[in-house]
Tab-separated table of C-alpha atoms and ligand atoms in Angstrom:
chain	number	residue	atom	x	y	z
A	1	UNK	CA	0.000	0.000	0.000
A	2	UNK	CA	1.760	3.246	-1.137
A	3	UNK	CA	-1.834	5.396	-0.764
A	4	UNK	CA	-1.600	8.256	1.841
A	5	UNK	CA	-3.914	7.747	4.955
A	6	UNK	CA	-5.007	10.639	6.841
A	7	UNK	CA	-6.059	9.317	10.327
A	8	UNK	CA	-8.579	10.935	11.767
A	9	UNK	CA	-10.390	11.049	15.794
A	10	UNK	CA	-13.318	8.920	13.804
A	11	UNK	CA	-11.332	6.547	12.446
A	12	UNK	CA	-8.468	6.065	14.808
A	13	UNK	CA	-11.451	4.787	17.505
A	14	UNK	CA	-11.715	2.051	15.399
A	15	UNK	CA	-8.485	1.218	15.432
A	16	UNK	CA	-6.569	-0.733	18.340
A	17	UNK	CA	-4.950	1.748	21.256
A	18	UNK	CA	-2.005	3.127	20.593
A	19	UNK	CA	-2.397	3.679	16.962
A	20	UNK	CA	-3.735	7.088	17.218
A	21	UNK	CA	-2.033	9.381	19.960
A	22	UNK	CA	-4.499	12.166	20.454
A	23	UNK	CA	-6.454	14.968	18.741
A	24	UNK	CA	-3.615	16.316	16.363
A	25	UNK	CA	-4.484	13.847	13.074
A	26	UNK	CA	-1.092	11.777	12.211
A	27	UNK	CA	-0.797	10.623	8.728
A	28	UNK	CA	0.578	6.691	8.136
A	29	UNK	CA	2.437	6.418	4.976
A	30	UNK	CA	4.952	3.449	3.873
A	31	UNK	CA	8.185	5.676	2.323
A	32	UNK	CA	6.806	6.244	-1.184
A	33	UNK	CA	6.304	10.198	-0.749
A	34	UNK	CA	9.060	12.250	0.888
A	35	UNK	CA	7.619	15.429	2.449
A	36	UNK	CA	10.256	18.737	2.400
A	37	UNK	CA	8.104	21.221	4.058
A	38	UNK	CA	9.019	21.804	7.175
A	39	UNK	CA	7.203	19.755	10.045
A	40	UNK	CA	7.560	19.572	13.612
A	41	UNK	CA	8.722	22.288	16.312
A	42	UNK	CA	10.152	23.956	13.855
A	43	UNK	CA	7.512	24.805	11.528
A	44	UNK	CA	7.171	28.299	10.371
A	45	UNK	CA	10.929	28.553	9.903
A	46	UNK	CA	11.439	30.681	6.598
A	47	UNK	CA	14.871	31.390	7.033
A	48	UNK	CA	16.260	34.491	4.394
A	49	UNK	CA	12.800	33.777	2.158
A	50	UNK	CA	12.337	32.532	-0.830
A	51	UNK	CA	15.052	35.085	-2.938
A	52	UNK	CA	17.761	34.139	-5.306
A	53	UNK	CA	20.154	35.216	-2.725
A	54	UNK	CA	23.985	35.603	-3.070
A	55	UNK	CA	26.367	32.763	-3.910
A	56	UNK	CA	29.358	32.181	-2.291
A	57	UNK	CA	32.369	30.215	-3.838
A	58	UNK	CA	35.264	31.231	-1.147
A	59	UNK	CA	35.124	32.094	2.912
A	60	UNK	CA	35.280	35.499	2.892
A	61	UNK	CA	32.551	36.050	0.858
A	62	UNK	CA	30.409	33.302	3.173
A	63	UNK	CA	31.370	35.529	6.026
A	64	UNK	CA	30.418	38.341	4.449
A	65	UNK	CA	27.086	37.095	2.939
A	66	UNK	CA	26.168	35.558	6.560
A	67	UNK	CA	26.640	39.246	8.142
A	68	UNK	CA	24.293	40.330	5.891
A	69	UNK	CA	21.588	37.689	6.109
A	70	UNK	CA	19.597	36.761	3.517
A	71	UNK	CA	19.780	33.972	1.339
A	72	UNK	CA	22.940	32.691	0.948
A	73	UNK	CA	24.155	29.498	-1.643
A	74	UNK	CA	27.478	28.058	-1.059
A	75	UNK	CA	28.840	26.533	-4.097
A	76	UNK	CA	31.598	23.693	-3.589
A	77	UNK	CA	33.042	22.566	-0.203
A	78	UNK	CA	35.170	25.742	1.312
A	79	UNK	CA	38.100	24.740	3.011
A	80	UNK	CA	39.283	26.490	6.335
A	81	UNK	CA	36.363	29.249	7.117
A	82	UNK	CA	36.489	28.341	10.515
A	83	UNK	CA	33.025	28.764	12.552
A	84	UNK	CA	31.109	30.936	10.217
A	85	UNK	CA	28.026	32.911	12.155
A	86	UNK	CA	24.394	33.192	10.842
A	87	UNK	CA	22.200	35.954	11.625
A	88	UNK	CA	17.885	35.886	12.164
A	89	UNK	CA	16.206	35.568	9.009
A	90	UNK	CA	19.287	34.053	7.243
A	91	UNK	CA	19.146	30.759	4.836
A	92	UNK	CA	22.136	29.185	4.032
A	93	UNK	CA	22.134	26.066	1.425
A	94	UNK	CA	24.511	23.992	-0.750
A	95	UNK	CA	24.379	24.435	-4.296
A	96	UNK	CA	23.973	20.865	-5.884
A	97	UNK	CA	25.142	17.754	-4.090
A	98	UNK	CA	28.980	18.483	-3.382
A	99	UNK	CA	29.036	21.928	-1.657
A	100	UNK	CA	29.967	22.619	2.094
A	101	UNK	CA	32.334	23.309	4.456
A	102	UNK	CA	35.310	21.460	5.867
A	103	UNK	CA	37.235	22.369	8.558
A	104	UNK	CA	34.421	25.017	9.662
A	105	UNK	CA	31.196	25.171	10.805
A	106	UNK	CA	28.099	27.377	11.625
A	107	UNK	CA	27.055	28.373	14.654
A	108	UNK	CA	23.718	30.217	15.672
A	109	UNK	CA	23.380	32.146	18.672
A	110	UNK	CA	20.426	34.361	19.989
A	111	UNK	CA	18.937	34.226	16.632
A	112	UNK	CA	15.727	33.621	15.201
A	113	UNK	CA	14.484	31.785	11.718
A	114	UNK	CA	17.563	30.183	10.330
A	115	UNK	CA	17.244	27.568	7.498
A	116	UNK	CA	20.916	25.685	6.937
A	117	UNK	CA	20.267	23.050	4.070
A	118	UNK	CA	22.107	20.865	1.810
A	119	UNK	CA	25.031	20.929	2.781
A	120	UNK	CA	28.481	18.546	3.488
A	121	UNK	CA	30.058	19.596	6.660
A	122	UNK	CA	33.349	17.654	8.220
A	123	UNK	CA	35.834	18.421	10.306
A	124	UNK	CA	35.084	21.260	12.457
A	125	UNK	CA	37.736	23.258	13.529
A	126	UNK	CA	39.589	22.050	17.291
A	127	UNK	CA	36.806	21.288	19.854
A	128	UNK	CA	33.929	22.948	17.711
A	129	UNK	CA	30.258	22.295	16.656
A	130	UNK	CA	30.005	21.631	12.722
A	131	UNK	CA	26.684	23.246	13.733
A	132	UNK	CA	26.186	25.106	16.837
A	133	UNK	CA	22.810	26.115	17.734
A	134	UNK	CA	22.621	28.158	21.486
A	135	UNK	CA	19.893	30.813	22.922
A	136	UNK	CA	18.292	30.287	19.159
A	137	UNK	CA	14.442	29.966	18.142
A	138	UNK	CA	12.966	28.564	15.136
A	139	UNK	CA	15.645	26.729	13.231
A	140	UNK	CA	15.848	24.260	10.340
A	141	UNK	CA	18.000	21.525	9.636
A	142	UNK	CA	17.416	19.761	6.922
A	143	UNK	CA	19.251	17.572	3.883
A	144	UNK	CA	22.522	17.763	5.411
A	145	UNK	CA	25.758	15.399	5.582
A	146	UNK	CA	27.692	16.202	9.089
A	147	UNK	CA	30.392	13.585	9.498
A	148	UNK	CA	33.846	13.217	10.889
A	149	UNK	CA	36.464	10.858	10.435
A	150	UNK	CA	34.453	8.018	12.092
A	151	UNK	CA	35.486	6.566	15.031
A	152	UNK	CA	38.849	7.040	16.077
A	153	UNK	CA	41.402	9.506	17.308
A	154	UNK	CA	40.562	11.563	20.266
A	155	UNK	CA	37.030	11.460	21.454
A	156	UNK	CA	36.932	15.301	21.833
A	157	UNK	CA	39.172	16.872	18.890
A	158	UNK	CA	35.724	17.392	16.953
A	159	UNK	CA	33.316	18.270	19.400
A	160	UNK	CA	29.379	17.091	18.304
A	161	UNK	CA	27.754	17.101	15.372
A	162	UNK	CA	24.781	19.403	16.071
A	163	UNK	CA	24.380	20.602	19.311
A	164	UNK	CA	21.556	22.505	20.801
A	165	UNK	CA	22.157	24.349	23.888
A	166	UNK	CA	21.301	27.485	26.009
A	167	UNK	CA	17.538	27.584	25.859
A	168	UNK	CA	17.458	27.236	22.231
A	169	UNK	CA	13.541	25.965	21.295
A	170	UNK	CA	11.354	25.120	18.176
A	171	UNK	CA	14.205	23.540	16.201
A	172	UNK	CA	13.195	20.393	13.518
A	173	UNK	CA	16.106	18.537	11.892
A	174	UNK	CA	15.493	16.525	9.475
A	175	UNK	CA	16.316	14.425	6.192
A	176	UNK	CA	19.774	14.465	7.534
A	177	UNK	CA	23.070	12.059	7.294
A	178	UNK	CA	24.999	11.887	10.606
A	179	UNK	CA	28.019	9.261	10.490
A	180	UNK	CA	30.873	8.257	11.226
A	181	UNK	CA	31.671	10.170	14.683
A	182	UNK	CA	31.846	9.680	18.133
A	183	UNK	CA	29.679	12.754	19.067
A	184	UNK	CA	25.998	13.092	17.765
A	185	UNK	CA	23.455	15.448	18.750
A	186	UNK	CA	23.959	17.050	22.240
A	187	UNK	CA	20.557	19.012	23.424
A	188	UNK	CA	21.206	20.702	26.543
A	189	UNK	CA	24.999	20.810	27.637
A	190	UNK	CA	24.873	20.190	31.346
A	191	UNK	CA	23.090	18.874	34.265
A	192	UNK	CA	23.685	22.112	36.381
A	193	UNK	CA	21.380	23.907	33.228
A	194	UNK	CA	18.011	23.024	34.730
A	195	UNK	CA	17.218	26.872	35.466
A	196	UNK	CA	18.039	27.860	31.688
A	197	UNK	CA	16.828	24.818	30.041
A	198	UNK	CA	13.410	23.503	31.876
A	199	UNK	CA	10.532	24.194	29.605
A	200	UNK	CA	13.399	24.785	26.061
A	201	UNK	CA	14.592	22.542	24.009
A	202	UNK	CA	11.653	21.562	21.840
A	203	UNK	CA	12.830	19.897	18.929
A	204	UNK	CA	11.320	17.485	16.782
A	205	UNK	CA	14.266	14.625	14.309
A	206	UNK	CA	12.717	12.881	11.246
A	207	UNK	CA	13.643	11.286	8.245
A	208	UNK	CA	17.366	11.210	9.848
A	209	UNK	CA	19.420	8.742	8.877
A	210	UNK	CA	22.782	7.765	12.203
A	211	UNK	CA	25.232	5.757	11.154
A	212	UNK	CA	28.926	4.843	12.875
A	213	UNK	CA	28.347	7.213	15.751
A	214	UNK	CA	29.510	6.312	18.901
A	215	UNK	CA	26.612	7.950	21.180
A	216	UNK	CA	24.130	11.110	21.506
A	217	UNK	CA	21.726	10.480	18.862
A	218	UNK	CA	20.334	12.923	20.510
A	219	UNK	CA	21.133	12.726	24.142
A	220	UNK	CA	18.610	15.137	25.267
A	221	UNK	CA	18.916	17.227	28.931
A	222	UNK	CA	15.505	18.574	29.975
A	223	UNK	CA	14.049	18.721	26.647
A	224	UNK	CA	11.399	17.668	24.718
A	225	UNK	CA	12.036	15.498	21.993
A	226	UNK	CA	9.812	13.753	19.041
A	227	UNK	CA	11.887	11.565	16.891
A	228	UNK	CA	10.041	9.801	13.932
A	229	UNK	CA	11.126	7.757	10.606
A	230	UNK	CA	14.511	7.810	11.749
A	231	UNK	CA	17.394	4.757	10.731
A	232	UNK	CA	19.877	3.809	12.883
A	233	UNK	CA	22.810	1.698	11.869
A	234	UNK	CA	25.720	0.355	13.674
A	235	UNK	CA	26.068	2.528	16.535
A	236	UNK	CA	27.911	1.216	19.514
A	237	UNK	CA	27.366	2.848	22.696
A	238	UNK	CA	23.838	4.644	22.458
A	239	UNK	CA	21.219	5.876	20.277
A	240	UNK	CA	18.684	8.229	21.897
A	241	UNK	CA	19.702	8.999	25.594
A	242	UNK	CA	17.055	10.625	27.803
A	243	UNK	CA	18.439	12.302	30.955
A	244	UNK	CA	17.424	14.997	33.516
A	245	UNK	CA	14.100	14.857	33.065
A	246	UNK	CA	14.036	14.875	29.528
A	247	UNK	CA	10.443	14.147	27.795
A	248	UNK	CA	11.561	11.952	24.590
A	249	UNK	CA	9.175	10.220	21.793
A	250	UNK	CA	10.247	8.146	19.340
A	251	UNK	CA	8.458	6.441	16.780
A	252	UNK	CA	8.082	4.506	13.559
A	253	UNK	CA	11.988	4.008	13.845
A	254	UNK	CA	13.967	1.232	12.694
A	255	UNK	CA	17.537	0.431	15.187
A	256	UNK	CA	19.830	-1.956	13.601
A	257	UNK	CA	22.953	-3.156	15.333
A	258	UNK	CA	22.932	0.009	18.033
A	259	UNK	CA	23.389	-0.333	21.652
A	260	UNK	CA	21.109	1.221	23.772
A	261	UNK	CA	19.031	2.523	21.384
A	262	UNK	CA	16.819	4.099	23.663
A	263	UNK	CA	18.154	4.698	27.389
A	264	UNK	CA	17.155	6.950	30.515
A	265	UNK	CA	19.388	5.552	32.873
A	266	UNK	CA	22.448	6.776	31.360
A	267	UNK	CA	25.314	9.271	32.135
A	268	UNK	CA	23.034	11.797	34.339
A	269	UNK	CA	22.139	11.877	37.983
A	270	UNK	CA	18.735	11.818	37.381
A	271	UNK	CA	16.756	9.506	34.641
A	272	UNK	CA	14.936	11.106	31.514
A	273	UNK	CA	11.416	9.831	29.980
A	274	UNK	CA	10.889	7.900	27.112
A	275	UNK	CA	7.832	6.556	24.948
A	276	UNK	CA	9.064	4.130	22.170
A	277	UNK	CA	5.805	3.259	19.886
A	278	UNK	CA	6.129	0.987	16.614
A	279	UNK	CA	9.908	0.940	16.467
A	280	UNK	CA	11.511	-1.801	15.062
A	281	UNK	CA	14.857	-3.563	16.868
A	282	UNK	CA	17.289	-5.380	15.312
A	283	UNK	CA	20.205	-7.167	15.536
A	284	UNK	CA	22.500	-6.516	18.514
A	285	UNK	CA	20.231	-3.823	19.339
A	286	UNK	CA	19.101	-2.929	22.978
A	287	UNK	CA	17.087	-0.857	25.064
A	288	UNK	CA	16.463	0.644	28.671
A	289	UNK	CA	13.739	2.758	29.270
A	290	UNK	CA	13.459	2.725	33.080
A	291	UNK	CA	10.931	5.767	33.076
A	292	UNK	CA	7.779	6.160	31.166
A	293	UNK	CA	7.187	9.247	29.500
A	294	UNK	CA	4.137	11.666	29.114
A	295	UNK	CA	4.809	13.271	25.946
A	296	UNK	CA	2.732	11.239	23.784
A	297	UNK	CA	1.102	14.004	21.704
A	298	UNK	CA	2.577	16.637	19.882
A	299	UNK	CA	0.636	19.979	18.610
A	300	UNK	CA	1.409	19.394	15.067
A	301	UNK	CA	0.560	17.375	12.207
A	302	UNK	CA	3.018	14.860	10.675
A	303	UNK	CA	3.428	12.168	8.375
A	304	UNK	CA	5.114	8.920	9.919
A	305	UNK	CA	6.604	6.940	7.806
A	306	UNK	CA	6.740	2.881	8.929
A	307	UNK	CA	9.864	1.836	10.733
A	308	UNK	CA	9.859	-1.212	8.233
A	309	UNK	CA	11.162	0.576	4.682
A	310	UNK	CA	12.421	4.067	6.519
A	311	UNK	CA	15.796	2.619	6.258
A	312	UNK	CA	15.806	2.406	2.407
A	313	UNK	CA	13.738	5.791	2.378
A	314	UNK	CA	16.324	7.794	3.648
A	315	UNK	CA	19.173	6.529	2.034
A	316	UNK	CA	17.399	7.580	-1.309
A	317	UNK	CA	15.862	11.050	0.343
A	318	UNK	CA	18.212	12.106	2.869
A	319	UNK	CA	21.474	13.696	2.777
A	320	UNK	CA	22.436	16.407	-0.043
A	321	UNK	CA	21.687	16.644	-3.869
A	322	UNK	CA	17.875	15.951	-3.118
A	323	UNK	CA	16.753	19.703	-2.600
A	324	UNK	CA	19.316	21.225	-4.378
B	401	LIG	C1	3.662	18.547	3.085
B	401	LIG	O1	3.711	19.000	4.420
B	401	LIG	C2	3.196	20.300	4.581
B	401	LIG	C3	3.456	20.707	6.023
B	401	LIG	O2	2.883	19.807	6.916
B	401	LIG	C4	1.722	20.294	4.241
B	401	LIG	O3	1.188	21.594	4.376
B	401	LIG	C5	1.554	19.828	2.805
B	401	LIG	O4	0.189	19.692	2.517
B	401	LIG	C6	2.241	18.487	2.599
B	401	LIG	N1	2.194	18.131	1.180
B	401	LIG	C7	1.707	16.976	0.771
B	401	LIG	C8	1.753	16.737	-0.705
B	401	LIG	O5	1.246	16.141	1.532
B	402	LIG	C1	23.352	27.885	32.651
B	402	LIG	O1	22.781	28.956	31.965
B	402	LIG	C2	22.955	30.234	32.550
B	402	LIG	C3	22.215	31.248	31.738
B	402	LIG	O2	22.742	31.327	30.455
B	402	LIG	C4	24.406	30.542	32.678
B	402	LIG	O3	24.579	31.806	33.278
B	402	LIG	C5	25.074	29.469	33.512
B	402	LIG	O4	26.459	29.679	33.589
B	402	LIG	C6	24.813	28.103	32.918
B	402	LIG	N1	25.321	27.078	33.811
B	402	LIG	C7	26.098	26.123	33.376
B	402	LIG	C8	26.557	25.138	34.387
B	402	LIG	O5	26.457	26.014	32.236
């Protein structure tokens, strides 16, 4: 079946508990029809709007582009530029499937509406984000390829993938490659944060695809985190890590060969929350979820895609060269 169901209150009483979470309608769909609005917490993100922009082809002009906001295309991967800053109301995207940065990053702090798209970023610069998001509101990841050199060498050199920190809130990332790394997604960067970070951290993961990363897939400090259509390959110390209090749903996901794929026991002095519904485990995979979670509904509307073919659906829709 490849049709599109819209599930609605009617229907989803017929259907056995647990299928439907609430009033907000979820759609079920099996992988055939790849979504690129944005969804989730961040919805409503426009970024620099929907002008031609400026394109960039060397680091000075990215700098100078991202002080100016805007739209911004970055055309081929720029070596060197360091951590590169974007302003509110900025978009910055990769111009085909083979643009980037390496050995920079971006970083957004106290902004608002940032877009960062299709992009390849590696190797950010001595104990640096490749994306940095901190005190931020409303920003979109999406169709990007954030990798290191796998893993090996020191643990910290690179620091995380995509961390989200500082109060940051209403952030979706999404139809994005991590891999090869021992440092995922970090939301919330300490357990003495509780003051800054209680009530933040919204952020809803889809369509990602985590392979060859050692842990935080997210690991998630007092947020709240949906995670949906999301494949997980070959991770081996933890997937999605749920501490302080953290509210974390994941669904429709499909964990092969990762340890711990869903934990709230780990790493923290106090536990996180977790909900897992319709996942599928394989392999070595485990779990430990020693604390129920209430965050079964979310206020949007979203498409899940089954945990069953989301594997093969992102490897053909994720990553760069699909929005270009
Ligand atoms: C894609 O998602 C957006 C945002 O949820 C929605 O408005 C739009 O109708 C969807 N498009 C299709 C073809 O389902
Ligand atoms: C937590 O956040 C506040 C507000 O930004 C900051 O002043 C404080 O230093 C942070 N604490 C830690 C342990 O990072």
């Amino acid at each position: 079946m490849h049709s599109l169901t819209l599930i609605t209150a009617a229907a989803a009483a017929l259907m056995p508990s647990g299928a439907f979470a609430g009033p907000v309608a979820r759609a079920a769909a099996n992988c055939a029809s790849p979504n690129y609005s944005v969804v989730g917490y961040g919805a409503g993100t426009t970024g620099g709007g929907s002008g031609s922009g400026t394109t960039v082809t060397s680091c000075s002009a990215l700098t100078t582009a991202a002080k100016a906001g805007g739209v911004i295309k970055v055309s081929g991967i720029l070596s060197g530029c360091g951590i590169v800053d974007l302003k509110s109301s900025t978009t910055v995207t990769g111009v085909g499937a083979n643009s980037g940065l390496t050995g920079g990053g971006f970083r957004v702090k106290g902004a608002s509406n940032v877009i960062i798209r299709n992009m390849k970023l590696k190797n950010s610069p001595e104990g640096k984000d490749l994306i940095e998001i901190q005190k931020s509101t409303k920003v979109w990841v999406d169709h990007m390829d954030l990798s290191n050199n796998g893993i090996t060498g020191d643990k910290d050199y690179y620091d995380g993938l995509l961390d989200i920190t500082h109060a940051s809130d209403f952030i979706t990332v999404s139809y994005t490659k991590f891999h090869d790394h021992w440092k995922g997604s970090l939301l919330g960067h300490s357990d003495s944060n509780a003051s800054e970070d209680t009530g933040k951290l919204h952020v809803t993961y889809h369509h990602n695809h985590f392979y060859n990363v050692n842990s935080r897939l997210p690991s998630v400090r007092f947020g709240t985190v949906h995670l949906y259509s999301s494949c997980y390959e070959g991770n081996p110390t933890s997937g999605i890590n749920s501490r302080m209090g953290a509210q974390v749903l994941v669904e429709q996901s499909y964990f092969a060969d990762t340890k711990l794929a869903i934990v709230t026991d780990l790493d923290s002095d106090q536990d996180g929350y977790a909900v897992s519904r319709d996942n599928v485990f394989a392999g070595s995979t485990t779990t430990r979820i020693t604390k129920t979670g209430s965050l079964t509904t979310v206020p949007y509307s979203y498409t899940l895609d089954s945990a069953s073919c989301v594997c093969n659906m992102v490897k053909s829709y994720a990553g760069t060269g699909i929005v270009a």
